[in-house]
Backbone as a chain_set.jsonl record, in Angstrom:
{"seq": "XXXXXXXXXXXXXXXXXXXXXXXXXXXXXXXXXXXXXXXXXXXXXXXXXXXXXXXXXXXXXXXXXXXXXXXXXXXXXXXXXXXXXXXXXXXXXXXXXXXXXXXXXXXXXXXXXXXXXXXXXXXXXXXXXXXXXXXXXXXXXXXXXXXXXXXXXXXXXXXXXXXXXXXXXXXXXXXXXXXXXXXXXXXXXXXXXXXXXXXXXXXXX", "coords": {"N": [[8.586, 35.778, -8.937], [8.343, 32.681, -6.908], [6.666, 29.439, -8.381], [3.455, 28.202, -6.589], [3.935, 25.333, -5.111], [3.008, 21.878, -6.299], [0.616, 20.097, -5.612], [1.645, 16.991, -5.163], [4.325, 17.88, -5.574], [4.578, 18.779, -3.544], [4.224, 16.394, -1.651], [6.43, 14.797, -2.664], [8.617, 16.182, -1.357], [8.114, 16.041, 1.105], [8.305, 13.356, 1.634], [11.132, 13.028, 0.628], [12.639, 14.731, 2.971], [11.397, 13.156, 5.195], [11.835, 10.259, 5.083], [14.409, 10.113, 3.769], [16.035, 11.265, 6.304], [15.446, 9.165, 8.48], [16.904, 7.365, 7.776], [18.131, 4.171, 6.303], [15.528, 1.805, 5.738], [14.786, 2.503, 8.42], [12.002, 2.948, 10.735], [9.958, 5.985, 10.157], [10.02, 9.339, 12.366], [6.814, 9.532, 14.773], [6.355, 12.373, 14.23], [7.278, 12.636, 11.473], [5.873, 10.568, 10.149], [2.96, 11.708, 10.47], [3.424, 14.226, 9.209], [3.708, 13.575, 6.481], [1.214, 11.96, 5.994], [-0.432, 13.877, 6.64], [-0.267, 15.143, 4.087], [-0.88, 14.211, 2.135], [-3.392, 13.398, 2.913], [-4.35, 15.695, 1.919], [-4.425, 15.526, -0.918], [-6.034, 15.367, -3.639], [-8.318, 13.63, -6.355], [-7.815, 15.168, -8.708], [-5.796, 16.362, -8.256], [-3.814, 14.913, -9.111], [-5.207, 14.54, -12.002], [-6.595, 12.228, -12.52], [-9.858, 10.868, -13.568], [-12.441, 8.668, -12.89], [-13.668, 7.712, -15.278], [-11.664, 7.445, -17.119], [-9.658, 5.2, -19.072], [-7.991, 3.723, -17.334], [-9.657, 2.36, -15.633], [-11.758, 0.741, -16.891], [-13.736, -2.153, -16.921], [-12.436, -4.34, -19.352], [-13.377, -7.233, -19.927], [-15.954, -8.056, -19.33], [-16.248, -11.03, -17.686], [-14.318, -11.774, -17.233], [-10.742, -11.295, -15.523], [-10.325, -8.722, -13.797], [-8.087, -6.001, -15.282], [-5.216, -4.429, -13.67], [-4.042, -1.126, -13.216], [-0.41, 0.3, -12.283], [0.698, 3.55, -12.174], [3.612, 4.571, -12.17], [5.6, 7.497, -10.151], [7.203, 8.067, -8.724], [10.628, 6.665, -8.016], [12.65, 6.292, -5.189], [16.488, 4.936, -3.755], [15.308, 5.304, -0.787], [12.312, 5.863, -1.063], [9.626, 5.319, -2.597], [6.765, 6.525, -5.002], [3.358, 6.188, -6.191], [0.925, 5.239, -8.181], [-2.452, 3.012, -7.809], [-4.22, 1.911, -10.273], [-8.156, 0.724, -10.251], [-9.962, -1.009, -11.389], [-13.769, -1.971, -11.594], [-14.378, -4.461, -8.814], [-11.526, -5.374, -9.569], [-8.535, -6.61, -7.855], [-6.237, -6.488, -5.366], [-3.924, -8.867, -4.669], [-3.85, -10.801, -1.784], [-0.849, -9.62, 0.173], [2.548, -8.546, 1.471], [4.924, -6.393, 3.057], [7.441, -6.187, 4.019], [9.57, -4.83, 6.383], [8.723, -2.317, 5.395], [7.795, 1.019, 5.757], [4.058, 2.119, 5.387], [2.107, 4.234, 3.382], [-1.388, 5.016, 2.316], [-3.605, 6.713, 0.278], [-6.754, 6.915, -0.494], [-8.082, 7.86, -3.46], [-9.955, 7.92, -4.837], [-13.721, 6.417, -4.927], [-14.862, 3.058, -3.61], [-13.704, 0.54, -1.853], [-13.27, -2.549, -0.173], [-10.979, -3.49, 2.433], [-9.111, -5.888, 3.788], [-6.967, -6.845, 6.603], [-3.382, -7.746, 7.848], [-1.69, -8.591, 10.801], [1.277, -10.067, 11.734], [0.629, -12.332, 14.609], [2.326, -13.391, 16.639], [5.595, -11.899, 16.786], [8.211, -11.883, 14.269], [10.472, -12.392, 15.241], [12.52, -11.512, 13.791], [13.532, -13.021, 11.886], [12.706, -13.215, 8.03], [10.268, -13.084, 5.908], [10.865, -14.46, 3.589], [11.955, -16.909, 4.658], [10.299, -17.95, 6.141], [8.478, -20.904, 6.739], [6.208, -23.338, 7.052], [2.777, -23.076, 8.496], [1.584, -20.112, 9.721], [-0.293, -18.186, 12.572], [-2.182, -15.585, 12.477], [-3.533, -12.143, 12.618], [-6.044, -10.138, 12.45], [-6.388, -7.175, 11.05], [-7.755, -4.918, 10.059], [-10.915, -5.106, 8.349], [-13.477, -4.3, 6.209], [-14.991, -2.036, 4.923], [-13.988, 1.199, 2.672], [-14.618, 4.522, 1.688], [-14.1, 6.695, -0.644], [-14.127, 10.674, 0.432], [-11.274, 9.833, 2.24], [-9.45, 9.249, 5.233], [-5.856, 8.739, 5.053], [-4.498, 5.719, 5.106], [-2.458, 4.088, 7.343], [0.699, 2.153, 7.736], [2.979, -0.16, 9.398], [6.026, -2.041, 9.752], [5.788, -3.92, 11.563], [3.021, -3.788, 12.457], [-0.276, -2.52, 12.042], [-1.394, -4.012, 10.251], [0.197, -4.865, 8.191], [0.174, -6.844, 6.166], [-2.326, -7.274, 3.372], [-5.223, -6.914, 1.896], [-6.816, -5.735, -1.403], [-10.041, -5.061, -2.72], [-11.836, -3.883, -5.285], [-15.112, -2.144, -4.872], [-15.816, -0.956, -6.763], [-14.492, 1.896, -9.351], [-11.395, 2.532, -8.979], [-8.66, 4.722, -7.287], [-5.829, 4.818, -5.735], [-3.302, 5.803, -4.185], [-0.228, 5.463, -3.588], [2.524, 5.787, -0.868], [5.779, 4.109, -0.616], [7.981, 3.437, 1.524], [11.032, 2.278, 3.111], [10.962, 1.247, -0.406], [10.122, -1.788, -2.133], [12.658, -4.322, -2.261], [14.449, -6.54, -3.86], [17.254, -7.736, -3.122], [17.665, -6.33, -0.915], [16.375, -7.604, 0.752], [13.532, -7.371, 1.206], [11.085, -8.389, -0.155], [8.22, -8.919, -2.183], [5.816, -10.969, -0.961], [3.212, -13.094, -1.176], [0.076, -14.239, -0.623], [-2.114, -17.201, 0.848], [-5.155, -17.726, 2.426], [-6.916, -19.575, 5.03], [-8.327, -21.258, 8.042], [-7.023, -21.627, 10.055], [-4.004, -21.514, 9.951], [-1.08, -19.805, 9.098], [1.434, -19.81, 6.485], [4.357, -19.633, 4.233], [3.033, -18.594, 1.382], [0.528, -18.787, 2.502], [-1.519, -17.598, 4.513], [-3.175, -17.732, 7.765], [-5.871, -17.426, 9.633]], "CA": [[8.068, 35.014, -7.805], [8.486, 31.115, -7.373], [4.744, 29.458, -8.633], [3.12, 27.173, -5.541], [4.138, 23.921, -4.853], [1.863, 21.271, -6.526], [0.393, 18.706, -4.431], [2.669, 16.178, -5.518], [5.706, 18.076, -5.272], [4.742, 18.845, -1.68], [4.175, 14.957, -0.763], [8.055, 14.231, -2.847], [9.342, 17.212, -0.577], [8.274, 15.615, 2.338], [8.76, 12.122, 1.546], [12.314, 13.014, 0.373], [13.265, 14.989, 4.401], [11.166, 12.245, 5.944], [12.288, 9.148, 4.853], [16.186, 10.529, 3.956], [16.422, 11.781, 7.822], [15.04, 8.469, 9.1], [17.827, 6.732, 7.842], [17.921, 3.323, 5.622], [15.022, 1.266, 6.76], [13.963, 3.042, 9.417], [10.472, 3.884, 10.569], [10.384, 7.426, 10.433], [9.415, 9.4, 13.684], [5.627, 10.354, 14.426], [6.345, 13.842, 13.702], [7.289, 12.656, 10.209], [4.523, 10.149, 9.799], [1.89, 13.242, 10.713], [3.674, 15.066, 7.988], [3.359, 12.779, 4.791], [-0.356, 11.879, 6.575], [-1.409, 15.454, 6.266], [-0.077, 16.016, 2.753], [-1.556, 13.177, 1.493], [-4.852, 13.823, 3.085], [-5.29, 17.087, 1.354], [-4.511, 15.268, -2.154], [-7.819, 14.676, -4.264], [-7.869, 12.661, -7.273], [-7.773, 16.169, -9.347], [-4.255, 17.091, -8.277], [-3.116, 13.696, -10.404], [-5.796, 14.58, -13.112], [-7.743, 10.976, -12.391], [-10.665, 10.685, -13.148], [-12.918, 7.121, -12.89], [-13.826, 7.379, -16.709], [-10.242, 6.567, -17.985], [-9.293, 4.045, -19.087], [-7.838, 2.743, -16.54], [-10.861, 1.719, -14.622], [-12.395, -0.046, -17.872], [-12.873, -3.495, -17.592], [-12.358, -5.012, -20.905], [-13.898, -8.1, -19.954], [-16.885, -8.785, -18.255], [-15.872, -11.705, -16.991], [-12.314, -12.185, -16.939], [-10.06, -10.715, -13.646], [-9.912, -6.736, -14.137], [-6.665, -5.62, -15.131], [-4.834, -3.309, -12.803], [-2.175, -0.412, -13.256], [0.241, 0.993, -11.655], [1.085, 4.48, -12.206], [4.907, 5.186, -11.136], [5.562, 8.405, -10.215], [8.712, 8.226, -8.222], [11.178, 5.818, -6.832], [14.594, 5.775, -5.155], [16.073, 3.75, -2.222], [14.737, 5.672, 0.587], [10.703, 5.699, -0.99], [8.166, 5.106, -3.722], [5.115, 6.932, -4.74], [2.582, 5.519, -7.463], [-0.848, 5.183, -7.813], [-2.928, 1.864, -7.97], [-5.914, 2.192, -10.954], [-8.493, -0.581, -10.052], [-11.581, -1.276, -12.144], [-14.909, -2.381, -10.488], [-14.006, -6.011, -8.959], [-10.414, -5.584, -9.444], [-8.574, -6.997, -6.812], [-4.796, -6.594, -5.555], [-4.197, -10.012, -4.091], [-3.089, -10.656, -0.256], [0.835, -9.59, 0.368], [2.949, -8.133, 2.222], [5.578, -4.997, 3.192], [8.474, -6.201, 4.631], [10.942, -3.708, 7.253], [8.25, -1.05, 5.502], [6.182, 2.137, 6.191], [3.631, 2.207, 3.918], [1.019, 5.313, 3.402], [-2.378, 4.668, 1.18], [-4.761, 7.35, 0.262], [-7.898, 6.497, -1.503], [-8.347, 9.235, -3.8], [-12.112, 7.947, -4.808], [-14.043, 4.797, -4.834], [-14.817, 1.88, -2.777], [-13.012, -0.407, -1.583], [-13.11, -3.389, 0.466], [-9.754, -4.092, 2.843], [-8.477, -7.018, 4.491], [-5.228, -6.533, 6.467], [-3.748, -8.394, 9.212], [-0.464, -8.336, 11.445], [1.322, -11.398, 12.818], [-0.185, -13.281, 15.949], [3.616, -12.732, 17.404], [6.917, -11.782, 16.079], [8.554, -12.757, 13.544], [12.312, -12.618, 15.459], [13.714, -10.71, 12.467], [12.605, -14.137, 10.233], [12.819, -12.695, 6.739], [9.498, -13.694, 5.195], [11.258, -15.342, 2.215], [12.505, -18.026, 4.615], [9.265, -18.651, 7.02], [8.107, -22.196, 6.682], [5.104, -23.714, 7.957], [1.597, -22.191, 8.935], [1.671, -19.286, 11.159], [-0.831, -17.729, 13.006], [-2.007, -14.023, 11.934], [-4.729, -11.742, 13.688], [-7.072, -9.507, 11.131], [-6.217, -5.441, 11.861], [-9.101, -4.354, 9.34], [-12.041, -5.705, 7.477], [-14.12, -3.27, 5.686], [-15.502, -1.017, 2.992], [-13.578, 2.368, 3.105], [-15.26, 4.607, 0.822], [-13.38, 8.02, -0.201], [-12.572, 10.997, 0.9], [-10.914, 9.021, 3.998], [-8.139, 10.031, 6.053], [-4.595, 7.904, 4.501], [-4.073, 4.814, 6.13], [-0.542, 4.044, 7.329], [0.814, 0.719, 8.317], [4.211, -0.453, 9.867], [6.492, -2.731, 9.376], [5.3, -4.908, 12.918], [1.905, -3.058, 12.81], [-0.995, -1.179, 11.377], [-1.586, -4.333, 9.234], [1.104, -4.9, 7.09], [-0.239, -7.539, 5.155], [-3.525, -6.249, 3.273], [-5.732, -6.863, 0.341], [-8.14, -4.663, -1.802], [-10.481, -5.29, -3.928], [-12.471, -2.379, -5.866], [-15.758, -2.089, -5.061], [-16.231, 0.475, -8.128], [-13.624, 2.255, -9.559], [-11.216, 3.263, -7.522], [-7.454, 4.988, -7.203], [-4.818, 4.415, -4.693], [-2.276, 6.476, -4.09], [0.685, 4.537, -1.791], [3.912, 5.774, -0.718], [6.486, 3.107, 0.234], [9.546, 3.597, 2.442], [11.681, 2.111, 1.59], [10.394, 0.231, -1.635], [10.257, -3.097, -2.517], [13.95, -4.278, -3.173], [14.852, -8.381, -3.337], [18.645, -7.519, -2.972], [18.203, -5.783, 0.496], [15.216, -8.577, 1.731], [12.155, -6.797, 0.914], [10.387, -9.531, -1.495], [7.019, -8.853, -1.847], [5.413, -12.237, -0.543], [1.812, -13.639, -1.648], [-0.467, -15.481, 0.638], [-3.702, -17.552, 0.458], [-6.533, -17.566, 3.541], [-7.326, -20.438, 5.574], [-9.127, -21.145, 8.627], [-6.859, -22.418, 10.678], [-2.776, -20.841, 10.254], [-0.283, -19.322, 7.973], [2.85, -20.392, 6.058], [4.977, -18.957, 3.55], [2.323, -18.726, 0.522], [-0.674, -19.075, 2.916], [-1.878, -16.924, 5.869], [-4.455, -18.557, 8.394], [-6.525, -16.509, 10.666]], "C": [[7.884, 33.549, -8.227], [6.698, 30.78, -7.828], [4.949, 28.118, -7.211], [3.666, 26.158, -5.661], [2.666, 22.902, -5.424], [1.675, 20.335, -5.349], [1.457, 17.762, -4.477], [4.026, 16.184, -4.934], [5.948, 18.285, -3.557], [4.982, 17.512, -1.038], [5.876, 14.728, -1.659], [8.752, 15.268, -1.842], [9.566, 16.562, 0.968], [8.757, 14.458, 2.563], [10.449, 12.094, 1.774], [13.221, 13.319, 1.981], [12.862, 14.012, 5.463], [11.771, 10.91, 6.528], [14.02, 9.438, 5.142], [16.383, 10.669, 5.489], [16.034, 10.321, 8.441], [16.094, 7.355, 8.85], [16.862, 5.299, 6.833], [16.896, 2.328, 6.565], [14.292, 1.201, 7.407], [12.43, 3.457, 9.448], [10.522, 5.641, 10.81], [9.292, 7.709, 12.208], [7.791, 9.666, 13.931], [5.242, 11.409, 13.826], [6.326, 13.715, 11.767], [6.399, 12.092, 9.36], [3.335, 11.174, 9.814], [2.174, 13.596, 9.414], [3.405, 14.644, 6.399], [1.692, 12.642, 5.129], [-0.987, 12.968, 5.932], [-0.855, 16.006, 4.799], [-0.874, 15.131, 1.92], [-3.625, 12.854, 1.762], [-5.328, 14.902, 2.331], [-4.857, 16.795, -0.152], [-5.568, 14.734, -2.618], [-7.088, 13.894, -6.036], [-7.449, 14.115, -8.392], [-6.116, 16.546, -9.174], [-3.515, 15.642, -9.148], [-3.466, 13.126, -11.816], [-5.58, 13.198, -13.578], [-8.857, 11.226, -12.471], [-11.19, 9.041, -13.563], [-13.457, 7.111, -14.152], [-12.767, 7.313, -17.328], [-10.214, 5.376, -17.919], [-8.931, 2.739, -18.495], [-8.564, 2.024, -15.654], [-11.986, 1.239, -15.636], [-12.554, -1.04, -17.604], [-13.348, -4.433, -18.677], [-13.327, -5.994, -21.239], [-14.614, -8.497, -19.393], [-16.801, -9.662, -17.312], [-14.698, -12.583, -16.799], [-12.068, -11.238, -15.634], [-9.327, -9.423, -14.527], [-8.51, -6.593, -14.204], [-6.673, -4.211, -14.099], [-3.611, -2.613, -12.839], [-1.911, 0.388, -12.436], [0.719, 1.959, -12.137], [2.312, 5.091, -11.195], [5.157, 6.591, -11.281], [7.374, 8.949, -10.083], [9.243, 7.177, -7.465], [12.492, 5.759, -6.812], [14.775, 4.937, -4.064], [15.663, 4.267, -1.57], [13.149, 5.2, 0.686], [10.357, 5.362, -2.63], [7.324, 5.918, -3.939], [4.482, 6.57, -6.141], [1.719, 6.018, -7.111], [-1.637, 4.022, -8.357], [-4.435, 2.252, -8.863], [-6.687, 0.583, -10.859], [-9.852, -0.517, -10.609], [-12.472, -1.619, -11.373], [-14.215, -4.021, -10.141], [-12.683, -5.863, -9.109], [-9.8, -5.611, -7.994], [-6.687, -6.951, -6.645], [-4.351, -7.773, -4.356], [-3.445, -10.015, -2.058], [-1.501, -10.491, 0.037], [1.361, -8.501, 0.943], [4.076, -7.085, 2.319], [6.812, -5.297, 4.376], [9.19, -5.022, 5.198], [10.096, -2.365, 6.125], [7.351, -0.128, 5.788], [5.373, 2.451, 5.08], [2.435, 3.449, 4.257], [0.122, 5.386, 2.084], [-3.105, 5.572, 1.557], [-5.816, 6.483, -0.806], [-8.6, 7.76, -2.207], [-10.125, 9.102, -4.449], [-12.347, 6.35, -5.304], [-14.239, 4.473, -3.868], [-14.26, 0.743, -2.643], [-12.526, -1.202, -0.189], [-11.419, -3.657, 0.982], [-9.415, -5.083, 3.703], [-6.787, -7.095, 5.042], [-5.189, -7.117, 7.545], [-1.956, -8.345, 9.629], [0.007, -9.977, 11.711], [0.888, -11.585, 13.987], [1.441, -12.676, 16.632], [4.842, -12.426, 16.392], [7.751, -12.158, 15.7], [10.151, -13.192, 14.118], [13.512, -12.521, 14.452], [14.343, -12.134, 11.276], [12.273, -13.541, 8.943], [11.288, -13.368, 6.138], [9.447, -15.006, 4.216], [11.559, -16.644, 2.976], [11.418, -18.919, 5.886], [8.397, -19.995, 5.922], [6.817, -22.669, 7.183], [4.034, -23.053, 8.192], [2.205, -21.763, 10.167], [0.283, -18.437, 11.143], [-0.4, -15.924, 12.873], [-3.37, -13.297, 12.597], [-4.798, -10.416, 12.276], [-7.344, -7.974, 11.758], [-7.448, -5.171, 11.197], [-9.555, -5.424, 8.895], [-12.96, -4.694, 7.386], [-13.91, -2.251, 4.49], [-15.045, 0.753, 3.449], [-14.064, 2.821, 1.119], [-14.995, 6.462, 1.379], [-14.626, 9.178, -0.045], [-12.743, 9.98, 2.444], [-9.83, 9.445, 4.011], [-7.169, 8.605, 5.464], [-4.691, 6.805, 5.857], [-2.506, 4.411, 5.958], [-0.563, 2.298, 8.054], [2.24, 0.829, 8.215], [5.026, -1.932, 9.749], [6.001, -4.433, 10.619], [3.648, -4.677, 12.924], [0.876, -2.169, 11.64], [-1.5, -2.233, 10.335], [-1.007, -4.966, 8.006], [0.788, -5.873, 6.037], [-1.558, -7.5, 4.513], [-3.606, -6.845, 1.617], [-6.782, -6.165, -0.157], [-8.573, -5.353, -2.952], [-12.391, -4.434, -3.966], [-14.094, -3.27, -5.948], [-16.721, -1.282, -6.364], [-14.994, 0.355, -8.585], [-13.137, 2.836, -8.901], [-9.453, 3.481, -7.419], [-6.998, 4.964, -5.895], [-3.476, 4.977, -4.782], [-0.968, 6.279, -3.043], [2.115, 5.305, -2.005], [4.751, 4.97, 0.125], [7.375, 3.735, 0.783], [10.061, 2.893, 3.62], [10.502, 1.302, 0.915], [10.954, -0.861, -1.24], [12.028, -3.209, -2.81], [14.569, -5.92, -2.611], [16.39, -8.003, -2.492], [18.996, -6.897, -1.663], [17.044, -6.619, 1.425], [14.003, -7.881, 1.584], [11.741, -7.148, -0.006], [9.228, -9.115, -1.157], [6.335, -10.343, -2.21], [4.051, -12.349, -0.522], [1.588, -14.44, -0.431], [-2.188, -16.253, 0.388], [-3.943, -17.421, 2.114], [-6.631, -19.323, 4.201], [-8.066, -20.245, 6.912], [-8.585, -21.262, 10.15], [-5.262, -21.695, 10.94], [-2.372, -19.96, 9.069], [0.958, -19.311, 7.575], [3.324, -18.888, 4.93], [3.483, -18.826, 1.878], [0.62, -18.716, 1.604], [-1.226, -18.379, 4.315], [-3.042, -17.224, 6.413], [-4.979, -17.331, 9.624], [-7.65, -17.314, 11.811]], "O": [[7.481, 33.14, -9.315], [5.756, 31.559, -7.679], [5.925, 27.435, -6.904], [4.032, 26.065, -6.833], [1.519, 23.137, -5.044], [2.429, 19.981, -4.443], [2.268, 17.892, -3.56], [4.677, 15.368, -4.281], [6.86, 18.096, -2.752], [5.748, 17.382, -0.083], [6.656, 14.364, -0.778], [9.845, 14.783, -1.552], [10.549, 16.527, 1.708], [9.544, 14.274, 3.491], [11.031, 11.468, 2.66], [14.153, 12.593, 2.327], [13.56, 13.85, 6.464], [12.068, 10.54, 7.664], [14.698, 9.178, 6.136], [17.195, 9.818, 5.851], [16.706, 10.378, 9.471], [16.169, 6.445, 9.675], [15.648, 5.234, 6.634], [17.156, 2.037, 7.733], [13.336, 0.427, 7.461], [11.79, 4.059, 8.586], [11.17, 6.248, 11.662], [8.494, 7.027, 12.852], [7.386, 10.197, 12.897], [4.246, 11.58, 13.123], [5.66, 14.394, 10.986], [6.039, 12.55, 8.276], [2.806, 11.268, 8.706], [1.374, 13.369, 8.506], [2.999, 15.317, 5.452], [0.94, 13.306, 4.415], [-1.796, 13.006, 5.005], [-1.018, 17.177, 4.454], [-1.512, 15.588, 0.972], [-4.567, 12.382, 1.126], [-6.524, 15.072, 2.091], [-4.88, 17.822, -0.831], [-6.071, 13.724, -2.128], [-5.975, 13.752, -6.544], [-6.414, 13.814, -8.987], [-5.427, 16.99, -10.092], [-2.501, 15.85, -9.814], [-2.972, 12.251, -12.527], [-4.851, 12.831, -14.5], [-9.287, 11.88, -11.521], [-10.559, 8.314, -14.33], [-13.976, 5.997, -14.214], [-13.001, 7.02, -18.5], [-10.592, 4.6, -17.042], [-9.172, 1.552, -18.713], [-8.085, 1.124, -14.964], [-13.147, 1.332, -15.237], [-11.512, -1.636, -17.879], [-14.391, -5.079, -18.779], [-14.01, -5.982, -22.263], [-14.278, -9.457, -18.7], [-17.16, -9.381, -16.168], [-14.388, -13.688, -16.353], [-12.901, -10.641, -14.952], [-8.426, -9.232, -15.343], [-7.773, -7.001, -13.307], [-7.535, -3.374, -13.831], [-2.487, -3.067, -12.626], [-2.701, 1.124, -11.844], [1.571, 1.538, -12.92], [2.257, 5.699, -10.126], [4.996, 7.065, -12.406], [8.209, 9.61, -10.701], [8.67, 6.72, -6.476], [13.308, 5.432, -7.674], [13.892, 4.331, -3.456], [14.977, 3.339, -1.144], [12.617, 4.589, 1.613], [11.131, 5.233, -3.578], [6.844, 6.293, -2.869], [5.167, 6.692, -7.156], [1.476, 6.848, -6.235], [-1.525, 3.964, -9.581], [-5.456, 2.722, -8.36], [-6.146, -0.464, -11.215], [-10.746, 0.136, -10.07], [-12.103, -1.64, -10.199], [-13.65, -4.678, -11.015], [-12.349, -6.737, -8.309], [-10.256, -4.932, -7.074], [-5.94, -7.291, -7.563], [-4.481, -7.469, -3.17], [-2.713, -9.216, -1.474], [-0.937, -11.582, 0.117], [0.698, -7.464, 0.957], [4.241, -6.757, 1.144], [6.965, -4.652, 5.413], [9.429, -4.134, 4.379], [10.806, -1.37, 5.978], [6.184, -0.413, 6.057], [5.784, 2.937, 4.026], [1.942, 3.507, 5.384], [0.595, 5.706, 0.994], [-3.453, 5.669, 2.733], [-5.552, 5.634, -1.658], [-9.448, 8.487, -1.687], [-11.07, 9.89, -4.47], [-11.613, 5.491, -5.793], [-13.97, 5.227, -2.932], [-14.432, -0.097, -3.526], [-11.729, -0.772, 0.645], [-10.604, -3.985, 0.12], [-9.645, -4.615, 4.818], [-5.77, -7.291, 4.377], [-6.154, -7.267, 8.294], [-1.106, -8.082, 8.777], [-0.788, -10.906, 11.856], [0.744, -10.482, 14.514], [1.529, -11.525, 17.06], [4.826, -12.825, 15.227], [8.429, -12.877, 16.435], [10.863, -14.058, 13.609], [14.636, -12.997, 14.287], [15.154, -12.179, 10.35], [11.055, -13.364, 8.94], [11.479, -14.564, 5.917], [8.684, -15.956, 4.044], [11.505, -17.645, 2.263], [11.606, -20.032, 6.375], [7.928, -19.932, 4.786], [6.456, -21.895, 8.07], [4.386, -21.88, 8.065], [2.842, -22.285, 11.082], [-0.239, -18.044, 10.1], [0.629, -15.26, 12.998], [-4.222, -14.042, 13.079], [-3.94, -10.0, 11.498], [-8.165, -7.643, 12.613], [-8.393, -5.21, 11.985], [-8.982, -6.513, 8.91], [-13.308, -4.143, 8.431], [-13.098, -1.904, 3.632], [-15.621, 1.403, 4.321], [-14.004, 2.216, 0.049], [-15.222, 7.15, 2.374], [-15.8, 8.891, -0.276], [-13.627, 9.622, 3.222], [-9.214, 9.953, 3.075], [-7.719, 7.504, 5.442], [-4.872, 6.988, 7.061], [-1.713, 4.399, 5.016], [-1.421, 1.603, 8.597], [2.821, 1.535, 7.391], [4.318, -2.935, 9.652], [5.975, -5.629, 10.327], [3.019, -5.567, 13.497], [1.215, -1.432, 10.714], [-2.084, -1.7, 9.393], [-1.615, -5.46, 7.056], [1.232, -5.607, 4.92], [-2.317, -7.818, 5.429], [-2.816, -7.087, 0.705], [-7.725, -5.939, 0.601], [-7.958, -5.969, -3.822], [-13.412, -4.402, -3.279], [-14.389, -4.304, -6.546], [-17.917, -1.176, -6.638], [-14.314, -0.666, -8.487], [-13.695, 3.641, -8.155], [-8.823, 2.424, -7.467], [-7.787, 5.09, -4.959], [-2.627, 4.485, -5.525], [-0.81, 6.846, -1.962], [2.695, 5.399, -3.087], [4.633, 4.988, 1.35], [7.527, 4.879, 0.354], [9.643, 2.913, 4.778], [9.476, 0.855, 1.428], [11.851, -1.065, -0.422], [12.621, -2.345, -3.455], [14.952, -6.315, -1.509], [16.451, -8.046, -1.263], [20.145, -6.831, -1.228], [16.844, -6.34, 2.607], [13.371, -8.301, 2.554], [11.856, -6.405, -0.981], [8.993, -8.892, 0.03], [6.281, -10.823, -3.342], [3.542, -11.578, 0.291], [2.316, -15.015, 0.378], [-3.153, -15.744, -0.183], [-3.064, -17.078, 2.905], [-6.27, -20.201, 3.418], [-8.502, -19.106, 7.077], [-9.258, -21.097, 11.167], [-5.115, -21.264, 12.084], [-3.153, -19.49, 8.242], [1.744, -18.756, 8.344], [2.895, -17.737, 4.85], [3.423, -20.05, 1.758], [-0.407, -18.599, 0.937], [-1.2, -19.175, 5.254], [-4.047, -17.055, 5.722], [-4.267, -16.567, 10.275], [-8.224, -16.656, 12.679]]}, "num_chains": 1, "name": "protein.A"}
């Protein structure tokens, strides 16, 4: 008799019919969003044997800027899946998810988010080549503090541009689709805060 499916292998199972069936790109359908949602909801930090006394949620330096790792798990072109280790105060700076679907659990911790959509549309404007302050409108603000239900975000929607920074220690478990990839336009693009707009390097609210 086969042995269970680990957690894991269940969220690459699904990822893999989700994403693959949705085609290069593509947002997958609700039905398929639901499906990674609910596998990823019933992952605890135990099925990736995390806990917040490793290492990775040390930080070294009192007062230096917390290091932060990434734990790759899996990545091809269709998706991604990692896991983000963030010390108390560590912070993953403001940027963005070009043409992707992204799915974040918070497997424990606190953590502060900041995420925000464009004001209007970009007219299939590549990030890499927007100019000038543009206007951006603020989807979240707030302290999500696990277990919490996965948050998802879209390539137009849900946020797509988003920053955390660890109130404690605190893991992150994201699956992209697709990944990051310069060579097909998916740069992952930095931004600072203002008061007023938002450019290429600078997002105004």
């Amino acid at each position: 008799m086969a042995a269970p499916a680990t957690a894991v292998q269940r969220l690459f199972e699904a990822c893999r019919e989700v994403f693959t069936g949705a085609g290069p790109g593509a947002v997958p359908p609700p039905a398929g969003v639901e499906r990674i949602k609910s596998v990823l909801d019933s992952i605890t930090a135990a099925d990736v044997c995390l806990t917040s006394n490793m290492s990775y949620f040390r930080r070294v330096d009192a007062h230096g800027t917390p290091k932060i790792t990434y734990l790759h798990l899996y990545k091809c072109e269709a998706f991604s899946i990692g896991i983000f280790c963030l010390p108390s105060r560590g912070v993953i700076p403001l940027h963005n998810h070009p043409g992707m679907t992204v799915f974040s659990k918070l497997l424990f911790g606190a953590m502060h988010i900041k995420s925000y959509d464009w004001a209007a549309a970009q007219q299939d404007t590549p990030d890499v080549q927007l100019q000038g302050p543009r206007l951006a409108k603020v989807k979240v603000d707030g302290i999500l503090t696990a277990p919490h239900e996965t948050l998802v975000l879209y390539p137009e929607d849900g946020g797509n541009m988003h920053c955390f920074t660890a109130q404690n220690a605190c893991a992150v478990l994201d699956v992209l689709g697709p990944p990051y990839d310069d060579g097909s336009g998916r740069h992952c693009q930095y931004y600072n805060v203002s008061s007023s707009a938002i450019s290429v390097g600078k997002i105004f609210t």
